[in-house]
Amino acid sequence: MIFKRRDRASFWNRVREFFAPRKGFWRGMDYIGKRMRRLPDSPHRIALGFACGAFASFTPFFTLHFFLAAALAWCVRGNILASLFGTIVGNPLTFPVISAVSLYLGRWIMGRNGDGSDFEAITAAFAEAFNSIWGTMKSWFGYGPSMLDGFLVFLDDVFLPYLIGGIIPGLIAGAIFYVIIGPLVAAYQVRRRKKLDEIQAKQRRSVDDELAAYAVPEGND
Protein backbone atom coordinates (compact mmCIF):
# COMPACT_ATOMS: atom_id res chain seq x y z
CA MET A 1 0.00 0.00 0.00
CA ILE A 2 1.16 3.53 -0.78
CA PHE A 3 0.55 4.97 2.70
CA LYS A 4 1.53 1.89 4.68
CA ARG A 5 4.40 2.35 7.09
CA ARG A 6 7.58 0.80 5.71
CA ASP A 7 9.20 0.01 9.05
CA ARG A 8 6.63 -1.36 11.48
CA ALA A 9 7.14 0.04 14.97
CA SER A 10 8.07 -2.43 17.68
CA PHE A 11 5.74 -3.21 20.57
CA TRP A 12 7.74 -1.16 23.07
CA ASN A 13 7.91 1.79 20.69
CA ARG A 14 4.12 1.71 20.37
CA VAL A 15 3.82 1.60 24.17
CA ARG A 16 6.20 4.56 24.51
CA GLU A 17 4.29 6.47 21.85
CA PHE A 18 1.04 5.90 23.75
CA PHE A 19 2.38 7.22 27.06
CA ALA A 20 4.67 9.90 25.61
CA PRO A 21 3.66 10.75 22.03
CA ARG A 22 6.35 12.57 20.07
CA LYS A 23 3.84 15.08 18.70
CA GLY A 24 2.44 15.78 22.14
CA PHE A 25 -0.97 15.24 23.72
CA TRP A 26 -2.21 18.72 22.82
CA ARG A 27 -1.90 18.03 19.11
CA GLY A 28 -3.93 14.87 19.55
CA MET A 29 -6.54 16.76 21.57
CA ASP A 30 -6.75 19.41 18.83
CA TYR A 31 -7.29 16.69 16.22
CA ILE A 32 -10.05 15.08 18.29
CA GLY A 33 -11.68 18.49 18.79
CA LYS A 34 -11.81 19.09 15.03
CA ARG A 35 -13.21 15.63 14.36
CA MET A 36 -15.81 16.12 17.09
CA ARG A 37 -17.08 19.37 15.60
CA ARG A 38 -17.40 17.81 12.15
CA LEU A 39 -19.52 14.84 13.22
CA PRO A 40 -22.78 14.77 11.21
CA ASP A 41 -25.16 14.91 14.16
CA SER A 42 -26.95 17.37 16.44
CA PRO A 43 -24.91 19.23 19.09
CA HIS A 44 -27.02 17.60 21.82
CA ARG A 45 -26.27 14.04 20.67
CA ILE A 46 -22.57 14.78 20.12
CA ALA A 47 -22.17 16.40 23.55
CA LEU A 48 -24.17 13.60 25.19
CA GLY A 49 -22.02 10.95 23.53
CA PHE A 50 -18.80 12.64 24.66
CA ALA A 51 -20.19 12.89 28.18
CA CYS A 52 -20.78 9.12 28.17
CA GLY A 53 -17.15 8.56 27.22
CA ALA A 54 -15.98 10.89 29.97
CA PHE A 55 -18.12 9.02 32.52
CA ALA A 56 -16.80 5.64 31.35
CA SER A 57 -13.25 6.87 32.02
CA PHE A 58 -14.05 7.00 35.74
CA THR A 59 -14.91 3.31 35.95
CA PRO A 60 -12.44 0.51 36.78
CA PHE A 61 -13.29 -1.38 33.57
CA PHE A 62 -9.88 -0.82 32.04
CA THR A 63 -9.49 -2.01 28.40
CA LEU A 64 -13.30 -1.90 28.17
CA HIS A 65 -13.91 1.86 28.32
CA PHE A 66 -14.62 2.01 24.56
CA PHE A 67 -17.32 -0.65 24.80
CA LEU A 68 -18.85 0.81 27.96
CA ALA A 69 -18.93 4.32 26.47
CA ALA A 70 -20.56 3.06 23.26
CA ALA A 71 -23.15 1.09 25.24
CA LEU A 72 -24.02 4.10 27.41
CA ALA A 73 -24.28 6.37 24.36
CA TRP A 74 -26.58 3.87 22.67
CA CYS A 75 -28.80 3.69 25.76
CA VAL A 76 -29.22 7.48 26.05
CA ARG A 77 -29.32 8.05 22.25
CA GLY A 78 -26.02 9.90 22.17
CA ASN A 79 -23.53 9.86 19.33
CA ILE A 80 -21.55 6.62 19.63
CA LEU A 81 -18.48 7.91 17.79
CA ALA A 82 -18.40 10.96 20.06
CA SER A 83 -18.52 8.63 23.06
CA LEU A 84 -15.35 6.91 21.85
CA PHE A 85 -13.67 10.30 21.58
CA GLY A 86 -14.87 11.04 25.12
CA THR A 87 -12.79 8.23 26.59
CA ILE A 88 -9.72 10.42 25.93
CA VAL A 89 -10.63 12.04 29.26
CA GLY A 90 -9.03 8.97 30.77
CA ASN A 91 -5.39 9.05 29.68
CA PRO A 92 -1.94 8.50 31.22
CA LEU A 93 -1.96 12.08 32.50
CA THR A 94 -5.36 11.95 34.20
CA PHE A 95 -5.61 8.32 35.38
CA PRO A 96 -3.53 8.93 38.54
CA VAL A 97 -5.97 11.65 39.61
CA ILE A 98 -9.09 9.76 38.48
CA SER A 99 -8.11 6.55 40.28
CA ALA A 100 -7.08 8.35 43.47
CA VAL A 101 -10.31 10.36 43.67
CA SER A 102 -12.56 7.42 42.75
CA LEU A 103 -10.96 4.94 45.13
CA TYR A 104 -10.75 7.39 48.02
CA LEU A 105 -14.36 8.48 47.59
CA GLY A 106 -15.55 4.88 47.23
CA ARG A 107 -13.82 3.77 50.40
CA TRP A 108 -15.19 6.79 52.23
CA ILE A 109 -18.75 6.03 51.07
CA MET A 110 -18.36 2.39 52.15
CA GLY A 111 -16.98 3.44 55.54
CA ARG A 112 -13.58 1.87 55.05
CA ASN A 113 -10.16 3.04 56.12
CA GLY A 114 -7.32 3.79 53.75
CA ASP A 115 -7.03 6.08 50.77
CA GLY A 116 -6.36 5.63 47.07
CA SER A 117 -3.61 8.16 46.55
CA ASP A 118 -0.90 5.61 45.69
CA PHE A 119 -1.34 5.10 41.95
CA GLU A 120 1.46 2.50 41.81
CA ALA A 121 -0.34 0.42 44.43
CA ILE A 122 -3.56 0.64 42.42
CA THR A 123 -1.90 -0.48 39.18
CA ALA A 124 -0.13 -3.28 41.07
CA ALA A 125 -3.50 -4.42 42.47
CA PHE A 126 -5.02 -4.58 38.99
CA ALA A 127 -1.99 -6.46 37.66
CA GLU A 128 -2.24 -8.94 40.52
CA ALA A 129 -5.96 -9.37 39.81
CA PHE A 130 -5.26 -10.28 36.19
CA ASN A 131 -2.62 -12.75 37.38
CA SER A 132 -5.18 -14.25 39.76
CA ILE A 133 -7.67 -14.69 36.94
CA TRP A 134 -5.04 -16.32 34.75
CA GLY A 135 -3.85 -18.58 37.58
CA THR A 136 -7.42 -19.64 38.38
CA MET A 137 -8.11 -20.46 34.73
CA LYS A 138 -4.96 -22.60 34.58
CA SER A 139 -6.00 -24.40 37.76
CA TRP A 140 -9.14 -25.61 35.97
CA PHE A 141 -6.87 -27.71 33.75
CA GLY A 142 -4.65 -28.94 36.59
CA TYR A 143 -1.87 -26.34 36.29
CA GLY A 144 -1.19 -24.95 39.75
CA PRO A 145 -3.51 -23.95 42.59
CA SER A 146 -6.53 -21.72 42.26
CA MET A 147 -5.97 -18.02 42.93
CA LEU A 148 -9.65 -17.13 43.20
CA ASP A 149 -9.35 -15.99 46.82
CA GLY A 150 -6.88 -13.28 45.84
CA PHE A 151 -9.18 -12.08 43.08
CA LEU A 152 -12.14 -11.89 45.48
CA VAL A 153 -10.06 -9.78 47.85
CA PHE A 154 -9.25 -7.44 44.95
CA LEU A 155 -12.93 -7.12 44.06
CA ASP A 156 -13.86 -6.23 47.62
CA ASP A 157 -10.92 -3.98 48.48
CA VAL A 158 -10.22 -2.16 45.19
CA PHE A 159 -12.66 -2.81 42.36
CA LEU A 160 -15.95 -2.25 44.20
CA PRO A 161 -14.85 0.96 45.99
CA TYR A 162 -13.39 2.26 42.72
CA LEU A 163 -16.66 1.51 40.90
CA ILE A 164 -18.84 3.17 43.54
CA GLY A 165 -16.53 6.13 44.06
CA GLY A 166 -16.22 6.85 40.34
CA ILE A 167 -19.94 7.41 39.82
CA ILE A 168 -20.18 10.90 41.32
CA PRO A 169 -17.00 12.42 39.77
CA GLY A 170 -17.84 10.66 36.50
CA LEU A 171 -21.29 12.25 36.41
CA ILE A 172 -19.80 15.65 37.26
CA ALA A 173 -17.18 15.35 34.53
CA GLY A 174 -19.80 14.20 32.02
CA ALA A 175 -22.07 17.13 32.87
CA ILE A 176 -19.22 19.63 32.55
CA PHE A 177 -18.18 18.32 29.14
CA TYR A 178 -21.80 18.25 27.97
CA VAL A 179 -22.27 21.92 28.90
CA ILE A 180 -18.99 22.91 27.22
CA ILE A 181 -19.12 20.81 24.04
CA GLY A 182 -22.77 21.37 23.09
CA PRO A 183 -22.48 25.15 22.47
CA LEU A 184 -19.07 24.75 20.80
CA VAL A 185 -20.41 22.21 18.30
CA ALA A 186 -23.54 24.29 17.70
CA ALA A 187 -21.50 27.44 17.01
CA TYR A 188 -19.19 25.55 14.66
CA GLN A 189 -22.12 24.04 12.75
CA VAL A 190 -23.71 27.50 12.34
CA ARG A 191 -20.45 28.96 10.99
CA ARG A 192 -19.93 26.02 8.68
CA ARG A 193 -23.51 26.18 7.39
CA LYS A 194 -23.13 29.92 6.77
CA LYS A 195 -19.88 29.37 4.89
CA LEU A 196 -21.45 26.66 2.74
CA ASP A 197 -24.40 28.93 1.97
CA GLU A 198 -22.01 31.68 0.91
CA ILE A 199 -20.11 29.29 -1.34
CA GLN A 200 -23.33 28.04 -2.93
CA ALA A 201 -24.59 31.61 -3.44
CA LYS A 202 -21.29 32.56 -5.06
CA GLN A 203 -21.49 29.54 -7.36
CA ARG A 204 -25.07 30.44 -8.35
CA ARG A 205 -24.05 34.02 -9.13
CA SER A 206 -21.18 32.74 -11.24
CA VAL A 207 -23.51 30.46 -13.21
CA ASP A 208 -26.02 33.29 -13.67
CA ASP A 209 -23.27 35.59 -14.96
CA GLU A 210 -22.12 32.97 -17.47
CA LEU A 211 -25.67 32.40 -18.69
CA ALA A 212 -26.20 36.14 -19.03
CA ALA A 213 -23.03 36.47 -21.08
CA TYR A 214 -24.19 33.86 -23.58
CA ALA A 215 -27.79 35.03 -23.65
CA VAL A 216 -29.06 36.39 -27.01
CA PRO A 217 -30.52 39.93 -26.73
CA GLU A 218 -34.19 40.26 -27.72
CA GLY A 219 -34.75 41.49 -31.30
CA ASN A 220 -31.41 40.16 -32.57
CA ASP A 221 -32.47 36.97 -34.32
PDB file of C-alpha atoms in Angstrom:
ATOM      1  CA  MET A   1       0.000   0.000   0.000  1.00  0.00           C
ATOM      2  CA  ILE A   2       1.157   3.529  -0.776  1.00  0.00           C
ATOM      3  CA  PHE A   3       0.548   4.971   2.696  1.00  0.00           C
ATOM      4  CA  LYS A   4       1.527   1.893   4.681  1.00  0.00           C
ATOM      5  CA  ARG A   5       4.404   2.351   7.090  1.00  0.00           C
ATOM      6  CA  ARG A   6       7.585   0.796   5.710  1.00  0.00           C
ATOM      7  CA  ASP A   7       9.200   0.010   9.052  1.00  0.00           C
ATOM      8  CA  ARG A   8       6.632  -1.363  11.484  1.00  0.00           C
ATOM      9  CA  ALA A   9       7.137   0.041  14.973  1.00  0.00           C
ATOM     10  CA  SER A  10       8.065  -2.429  17.679  1.00  0.00           C
ATOM     11  CA  PHE A  11       5.741  -3.211  20.566  1.00  0.00           C
ATOM     12  CA  TRP A  12       7.744  -1.157  23.068  1.00  0.00           C
ATOM     13  CA  ASN A  13       7.914   1.792  20.689  1.00  0.00           C
ATOM     14  CA  ARG A  14       4.124   1.711  20.374  1.00  0.00           C
ATOM     15  CA  VAL A  15       3.823   1.600  24.170  1.00  0.00           C
ATOM     16  CA  ARG A  16       6.201   4.557  24.514  1.00  0.00           C
ATOM     17  CA  GLU A  17       4.295   6.475  21.851  1.00  0.00           C
ATOM     18  CA  PHE A  18       1.043   5.904  23.749  1.00  0.00           C
ATOM     19  CA  PHE A  19       2.378   7.224  27.059  1.00  0.00           C
ATOM     20  CA  ALA A  20       4.670   9.898  25.606  1.00  0.00           C
ATOM     21  CA  PRO A  21       3.661  10.749  22.034  1.00  0.00           C
ATOM     22  CA  ARG A  22       6.353  12.567  20.074  1.00  0.00           C
ATOM     23  CA  LYS A  23       3.845  15.082  18.702  1.00  0.00           C
ATOM     24  CA  GLY A  24       2.437  15.782  22.138  1.00  0.00           C
ATOM     25  CA  PHE A  25      -0.971  15.243  23.718  1.00  0.00           C
ATOM     26  CA  TRP A  26      -2.214  18.717  22.821  1.00  0.00           C
ATOM     27  CA  ARG A  27      -1.904  18.031  19.107  1.00  0.00           C
ATOM     28  CA  GLY A  28      -3.934  14.867  19.548  1.00  0.00           C
ATOM     29  CA  MET A  29      -6.539  16.760  21.565  1.00  0.00           C
ATOM     30  CA  ASP A  30      -6.752  19.406  18.832  1.00  0.00           C
ATOM     31  CA  TYR A  31      -7.295  16.694  16.221  1.00  0.00           C
ATOM     32  CA  ILE A  32     -10.051  15.084  18.292  1.00  0.00           C
ATOM     33  CA  GLY A  33     -11.682  18.492  18.786  1.00  0.00           C
ATOM     34  CA  LYS A  34     -11.807  19.087  15.035  1.00  0.00           C
ATOM     35  CA  ARG A  35     -13.207  15.629  14.364  1.00  0.00           C
ATOM     36  CA  MET A  36     -15.810  16.123  17.089  1.00  0.00           C
ATOM     37  CA  ARG A  37     -17.077  19.374  15.598  1.00  0.00           C
ATOM     38  CA  ARG A  38     -17.399  17.805  12.149  1.00  0.00           C
ATOM     39  CA  LEU A  39     -19.520  14.844  13.219  1.00  0.00           C
ATOM     40  CA  PRO A  40     -22.784  14.772  11.206  1.00  0.00           C
ATOM     41  CA  ASP A  41     -25.158  14.914  14.163  1.00  0.00           C
ATOM     42  CA  SER A  42     -26.945  17.368  16.436  1.00  0.00           C
ATOM     43  CA  PRO A  43     -24.912  19.226  19.090  1.00  0.00           C
ATOM     44  CA  HIS A  44     -27.019  17.599  21.821  1.00  0.00           C
ATOM     45  CA  ARG A  45     -26.268  14.043  20.666  1.00  0.00           C
ATOM     46  CA  ILE A  46     -22.565  14.777  20.121  1.00  0.00           C
ATOM     47  CA  ALA A  47     -22.170  16.403  23.548  1.00  0.00           C
ATOM     48  CA  LEU A  48     -24.172  13.603  25.189  1.00  0.00           C
ATOM     49  CA  GLY A  49     -22.015  10.951  23.527  1.00  0.00           C
ATOM     50  CA  PHE A  50     -18.801  12.636  24.655  1.00  0.00           C
ATOM     51  CA  ALA A  51     -20.193  12.892  28.179  1.00  0.00           C
ATOM     52  CA  CYS A  52     -20.784   9.121  28.171  1.00  0.00           C
ATOM     53  CA  GLY A  53     -17.150   8.561  27.218  1.00  0.00           C
ATOM     54  CA  ALA A  54     -15.980  10.885  29.975  1.00  0.00           C
ATOM     55  CA  PHE A  55     -18.122   9.021  32.518  1.00  0.00           C
ATOM     56  CA  ALA A  56     -16.801   5.644  31.351  1.00  0.00           C
ATOM     57  CA  SER A  57     -13.246   6.868  32.015  1.00  0.00           C
ATOM     58  CA  PHE A  58     -14.050   6.999  35.740  1.00  0.00           C
ATOM     59  CA  THR A  59     -14.914   3.309  35.950  1.00  0.00           C
ATOM     60  CA  PRO A  60     -12.443   0.511  36.777  1.00  0.00           C
ATOM     61  CA  PHE A  61     -13.293  -1.380  33.573  1.00  0.00           C
ATOM     62  CA  PHE A  62      -9.876  -0.821  32.036  1.00  0.00           C
ATOM     63  CA  THR A  63      -9.488  -2.010  28.405  1.00  0.00           C
ATOM     64  CA  LEU A  64     -13.304  -1.901  28.174  1.00  0.00           C
ATOM     65  CA  HIS A  65     -13.908   1.861  28.315  1.00  0.00           C
ATOM     66  CA  PHE A  66     -14.621   2.012  24.558  1.00  0.00           C
ATOM     67  CA  PHE A  67     -17.322  -0.650  24.804  1.00  0.00           C
ATOM     68  CA  LEU A  68     -18.852   0.810  27.961  1.00  0.00           C
ATOM     69  CA  ALA A  69     -18.927   4.323  26.466  1.00  0.00           C
ATOM     70  CA  ALA A  70     -20.560   3.063  23.262  1.00  0.00           C
ATOM     71  CA  ALA A  71     -23.149   1.089  25.239  1.00  0.00           C
ATOM     72  CA  LEU A  72     -24.017   4.100  27.411  1.00  0.00           C
ATOM     73  CA  ALA A  73     -24.283   6.374  24.359  1.00  0.00           C
ATOM     74  CA  TRP A  74     -26.577   3.868  22.673  1.00  0.00           C
ATOM     75  CA  CYS A  75     -28.803   3.689  25.761  1.00  0.00           C
ATOM     76  CA  VAL A  76     -29.220   7.477  26.050  1.00  0.00           C
ATOM     77  CA  ARG A  77     -29.318   8.047  22.245  1.00  0.00           C
ATOM     78  CA  GLY A  78     -26.023   9.895  22.170  1.00  0.00           C
ATOM     79  CA  ASN A  79     -23.530   9.861  19.330  1.00  0.00           C
ATOM     80  CA  ILE A  80     -21.549   6.622  19.630  1.00  0.00           C
ATOM     81  CA  LEU A  81     -18.482   7.912  17.788  1.00  0.00           C
ATOM     82  CA  ALA A  82     -18.396  10.955  20.058  1.00  0.00           C
ATOM     83  CA  SER A  83     -18.516   8.629  23.063  1.00  0.00           C
ATOM     84  CA  LEU A  84     -15.351   6.914  21.845  1.00  0.00           C
ATOM     85  CA  PHE A  85     -13.674  10.304  21.584  1.00  0.00           C
ATOM     86  CA  GLY A  86     -14.874  11.044  25.116  1.00  0.00           C
ATOM     87  CA  THR A  87     -12.789   8.232  26.593  1.00  0.00           C
ATOM     88  CA  ILE A  88      -9.724  10.417  25.928  1.00  0.00           C
ATOM     89  CA  VAL A  89     -10.629  12.044  29.259  1.00  0.00           C
ATOM     90  CA  GLY A  90      -9.029   8.971  30.772  1.00  0.00           C
ATOM     91  CA  ASN A  91      -5.393   9.048  29.681  1.00  0.00           C
ATOM     92  CA  PRO A  92      -1.938   8.500  31.219  1.00  0.00           C
ATOM     93  CA  LEU A  93      -1.956  12.084  32.503  1.00  0.00           C
ATOM     94  CA  THR A  94      -5.359  11.947  34.199  1.00  0.00           C
ATOM     95  CA  PHE A  95      -5.611   8.323  35.384  1.00  0.00           C
ATOM     96  CA  PRO A  96      -3.528   8.927  38.539  1.00  0.00           C
ATOM     97  CA  VAL A  97      -5.973  11.645  39.607  1.00  0.00           C
ATOM     98  CA  ILE A  98      -9.085   9.763  38.477  1.00  0.00           C
ATOM     99  CA  SER A  99      -8.109   6.554  40.278  1.00  0.00           C
ATOM    100  CA  ALA A 100      -7.083   8.350  43.467  1.00  0.00           C
ATOM    101  CA  VAL A 101     -10.311  10.357  43.672  1.00  0.00           C
ATOM    102  CA  SER A 102     -12.558   7.423  42.752  1.00  0.00           C
ATOM    103  CA  LEU A 103     -10.960   4.937  45.131  1.00  0.00           C
ATOM    104  CA  TYR A 104     -10.751   7.391  48.023  1.00  0.00           C
ATOM    105  CA  LEU A 105     -14.359   8.481  47.594  1.00  0.00           C
ATOM    106  CA  GLY A 106     -15.554   4.881  47.227  1.00  0.00           C
ATOM    107  CA  ARG A 107     -13.822   3.773  50.402  1.00  0.00           C
ATOM    108  CA  TRP A 108     -15.192   6.792  52.233  1.00  0.00           C
ATOM    109  CA  ILE A 109     -18.751   6.025  51.067  1.00  0.00           C
ATOM    110  CA  MET A 110     -18.363   2.392  52.146  1.00  0.00           C
ATOM    111  CA  GLY A 111     -16.978   3.437  55.535  1.00  0.00           C
ATOM    112  CA  ARG A 112     -13.585   1.869  55.049  1.00  0.00           C
ATOM    113  CA  ASN A 113     -10.161   3.041  56.122  1.00  0.00           C
ATOM    114  CA  GLY A 114      -7.325   3.787  53.747  1.00  0.00           C
ATOM    115  CA  ASP A 115      -7.030   6.076  50.767  1.00  0.00           C
ATOM    116  CA  GLY A 116      -6.365   5.634  47.065  1.00  0.00           C
ATOM    117  CA  SER A 117      -3.606   8.165  46.547  1.00  0.00           C
ATOM    118  CA  ASP A 118      -0.896   5.613  45.695  1.00  0.00           C
ATOM    119  CA  PHE A 119      -1.336   5.101  41.951  1.00  0.00           C
ATOM    120  CA  GLU A 120       1.458   2.504  41.807  1.00  0.00           C
ATOM    121  CA  ALA A 121      -0.344   0.424  44.435  1.00  0.00           C
ATOM    122  CA  ILE A 122      -3.562   0.643  42.417  1.00  0.00           C
ATOM    123  CA  THR A 123      -1.897  -0.484  39.179  1.00  0.00           C
ATOM    124  CA  ALA A 124      -0.132  -3.283  41.065  1.00  0.00           C
ATOM    125  CA  ALA A 125      -3.495  -4.420  42.471  1.00  0.00           C
ATOM    126  CA  PHE A 126      -5.022  -4.575  38.987  1.00  0.00           C
ATOM    127  CA  ALA A 127      -1.989  -6.457  37.663  1.00  0.00           C
ATOM    128  CA  GLU A 128      -2.244  -8.939  40.516  1.00  0.00           C
ATOM    129  CA  ALA A 129      -5.961  -9.366  39.811  1.00  0.00           C
ATOM    130  CA  PHE A 130      -5.264 -10.283  36.191  1.00  0.00           C
ATOM    131  CA  ASN A 131      -2.620 -12.745  37.382  1.00  0.00           C
ATOM    132  CA  SER A 132      -5.177 -14.249  39.761  1.00  0.00           C
ATOM    133  CA  ILE A 133      -7.668 -14.686  36.944  1.00  0.00           C
ATOM    134  CA  TRP A 134      -5.035 -16.325  34.753  1.00  0.00           C
ATOM    135  CA  GLY A 135      -3.852 -18.583  37.580  1.00  0.00           C
ATOM    136  CA  THR A 136      -7.421 -19.635  38.378  1.00  0.00           C
ATOM    137  CA  MET A 137      -8.106 -20.458  34.731  1.00  0.00           C
ATOM    138  CA  LYS A 138      -4.958 -22.597  34.583  1.00  0.00           C
ATOM    139  CA  SER A 139      -5.998 -24.401  37.760  1.00  0.00           C
ATOM    140  CA  TRP A 140      -9.136 -25.615  35.968  1.00  0.00           C
ATOM    141  CA  PHE A 141      -6.867 -27.712  33.754  1.00  0.00           C
ATOM    142  CA  GLY A 142      -4.653 -28.939  36.585  1.00  0.00           C
ATOM    143  CA  TYR A 143      -1.866 -26.344  36.289  1.00  0.00           C
ATOM    144  CA  GLY A 144      -1.191 -24.949  39.747  1.00  0.00           C
ATOM    145  CA  PRO A 145      -3.512 -23.947  42.589  1.00  0.00           C
ATOM    146  CA  SER A 146      -6.533 -21.719  42.264  1.00  0.00           C
ATOM    147  CA  MET A 147      -5.967 -18.020  42.934  1.00  0.00           C
ATOM    148  CA  LEU A 148      -9.648 -17.131  43.196  1.00  0.00           C
ATOM    149  CA  ASP A 149      -9.346 -15.987  46.824  1.00  0.00           C
ATOM    150  CA  GLY A 150      -6.880 -13.281  45.839  1.00  0.00           C
ATOM    151  CA  PHE A 151      -9.183 -12.076  43.084  1.00  0.00           C
ATOM    152  CA  LEU A 152     -12.145 -11.893  45.479  1.00  0.00           C
ATOM    153  CA  VAL A 153     -10.055  -9.779  47.853  1.00  0.00           C
ATOM    154  CA  PHE A 154      -9.246  -7.436  44.952  1.00  0.00           C
ATOM    155  CA  LEU A 155     -12.931  -7.125  44.064  1.00  0.00           C
ATOM    156  CA  ASP A 156     -13.863  -6.228  47.616  1.00  0.00           C
ATOM    157  CA  ASP A 157     -10.925  -3.984  48.483  1.00  0.00           C
ATOM    158  CA  VAL A 158     -10.216  -2.162  45.189  1.00  0.00           C
ATOM    159  CA  PHE A 159     -12.665  -2.807  42.360  1.00  0.00           C
ATOM    160  CA  LEU A 160     -15.954  -2.249  44.204  1.00  0.00           C
ATOM    161  CA  PRO A 161     -14.847   0.964  45.992  1.00  0.00           C
ATOM    162  CA  TYR A 162     -13.391   2.259  42.716  1.00  0.00           C
ATOM    163  CA  LEU A 163     -16.656   1.507  40.900  1.00  0.00           C
ATOM    164  CA  ILE A 164     -18.837   3.174  43.542  1.00  0.00           C
ATOM    165  CA  GLY A 165     -16.528   6.130  44.055  1.00  0.00           C
ATOM    166  CA  GLY A 166     -16.223   6.852  40.341  1.00  0.00           C
ATOM    167  CA  ILE A 167     -19.945   7.408  39.825  1.00  0.00           C
ATOM    168  CA  ILE A 168     -20.179  10.903  41.322  1.00  0.00           C
ATOM    169  CA  PRO A 169     -17.001  12.422  39.765  1.00  0.00           C
ATOM    170  CA  GLY A 170     -17.839  10.658  36.503  1.00  0.00           C
ATOM    171  CA  LEU A 171     -21.293  12.246  36.411  1.00  0.00           C
ATOM    172  CA  ILE A 172     -19.805  15.646  37.263  1.00  0.00           C
ATOM    173  CA  ALA A 173     -17.182  15.345  34.525  1.00  0.00           C
ATOM    174  CA  GLY A 174     -19.795  14.199  32.019  1.00  0.00           C
ATOM    175  CA  ALA A 175     -22.074  17.135  32.874  1.00  0.00           C
ATOM    176  CA  ILE A 176     -19.215  19.629  32.550  1.00  0.00           C
ATOM    177  CA  PHE A 177     -18.175  18.316  29.138  1.00  0.00           C
ATOM    178  CA  TYR A 178     -21.798  18.250  27.972  1.00  0.00           C
ATOM    179  CA  VAL A 179     -22.267  21.916  28.904  1.00  0.00           C
ATOM    180  CA  ILE A 180     -18.993  22.909  27.215  1.00  0.00           C
ATOM    181  CA  ILE A 181     -19.118  20.815  24.044  1.00  0.00           C
ATOM    182  CA  GLY A 182     -22.771  21.366  23.094  1.00  0.00           C
ATOM    183  CA  PRO A 183     -22.479  25.148  22.465  1.00  0.00           C
ATOM    184  CA  LEU A 184     -19.073  24.746  20.796  1.00  0.00           C
ATOM    185  CA  VAL A 185     -20.410  22.214  18.300  1.00  0.00           C
ATOM    186  CA  ALA A 186     -23.544  24.295  17.703  1.00  0.00           C
ATOM    187  CA  ALA A 187     -21.498  27.438  17.011  1.00  0.00           C
ATOM    188  CA  TYR A 188     -19.194  25.546  14.658  1.00  0.00           C
ATOM    189  CA  GLN A 189     -22.121  24.042  12.749  1.00  0.00           C
ATOM    190  CA  VAL A 190     -23.705  27.502  12.344  1.00  0.00           C
ATOM    191  CA  ARG A 191     -20.453  28.957  10.995  1.00  0.00           C
ATOM    192  CA  ARG A 192     -19.933  26.019   8.682  1.00  0.00           C
ATOM    193  CA  ARG A 193     -23.507  26.182   7.391  1.00  0.00           C
ATOM    194  CA  LYS A 194     -23.130  29.921   6.771  1.00  0.00           C
ATOM    195  CA  LYS A 195     -19.879  29.371   4.895  1.00  0.00           C
ATOM    196  CA  LEU A 196     -21.446  26.661   2.741  1.00  0.00           C
ATOM    197  CA  ASP A 197     -24.400  28.930   1.975  1.00  0.00           C
ATOM    198  CA  GLU A 198     -22.005  31.682   0.911  1.00  0.00           C
ATOM    199  CA  ILE A 199     -20.112  29.293  -1.344  1.00  0.00           C
ATOM    200  CA  GLN A 200     -23.334  28.044  -2.933  1.00  0.00           C
ATOM    201  CA  ALA A 201     -24.588  31.612  -3.445  1.00  0.00           C
ATOM    202  CA  LYS A 202     -21.289  32.558  -5.058  1.00  0.00           C
ATOM    203  CA  GLN A 203     -21.494  29.543  -7.357  1.00  0.00           C
ATOM    204  CA  ARG A 204     -25.067  30.442  -8.347  1.00  0.00           C
ATOM    205  CA  ARG A 205     -24.049  34.021  -9.133  1.00  0.00           C
ATOM    206  CA  SER A 206     -21.181  32.741 -11.240  1.00  0.00           C
ATOM    207  CA  VAL A 207     -23.509  30.463 -13.206  1.00  0.00           C
ATOM    208  CA  ASP A 208     -26.023  33.293 -13.672  1.00  0.00           C
ATOM    209  CA  ASP A 209     -23.271  35.585 -14.961  1.00  0.00           C
ATOM    210  CA  GLU A 210     -22.118  32.966 -17.470  1.00  0.00           C
ATOM    211  CA  LEU A 211     -25.670  32.401 -18.695  1.00  0.00           C
ATOM    212  CA  ALA A 212     -26.201  36.139 -19.029  1.00  0.00           C
ATOM    213  CA  ALA A 213     -23.025  36.469 -21.077  1.00  0.00           C
ATOM    214  CA  TYR A 214     -24.191  33.856 -23.578  1.00  0.00           C
ATOM    215  CA  ALA A 215     -27.788  35.033 -23.651  1.00  0.00           C
ATOM    216  CA  VAL A 216     -29.058  36.393 -27.014  1.00  0.00           C
ATOM    217  CA  PRO A 217     -30.522  39.932 -26.729  1.00  0.00           C
ATOM    218  CA  GLU A 218     -34.190  40.265 -27.725  1.00  0.00           C
ATOM    219  CA  GLY A 219     -34.750  41.487 -31.304  1.00  0.00           C
ATOM    220  CA  ASN A 220     -31.412  40.157 -32.568  1.00  0.00           C
ATOM    221  CA  ASP A 221     -32.468  36.971 -34.319  1.00  0.00           C
TER     222      ASP A 221
END
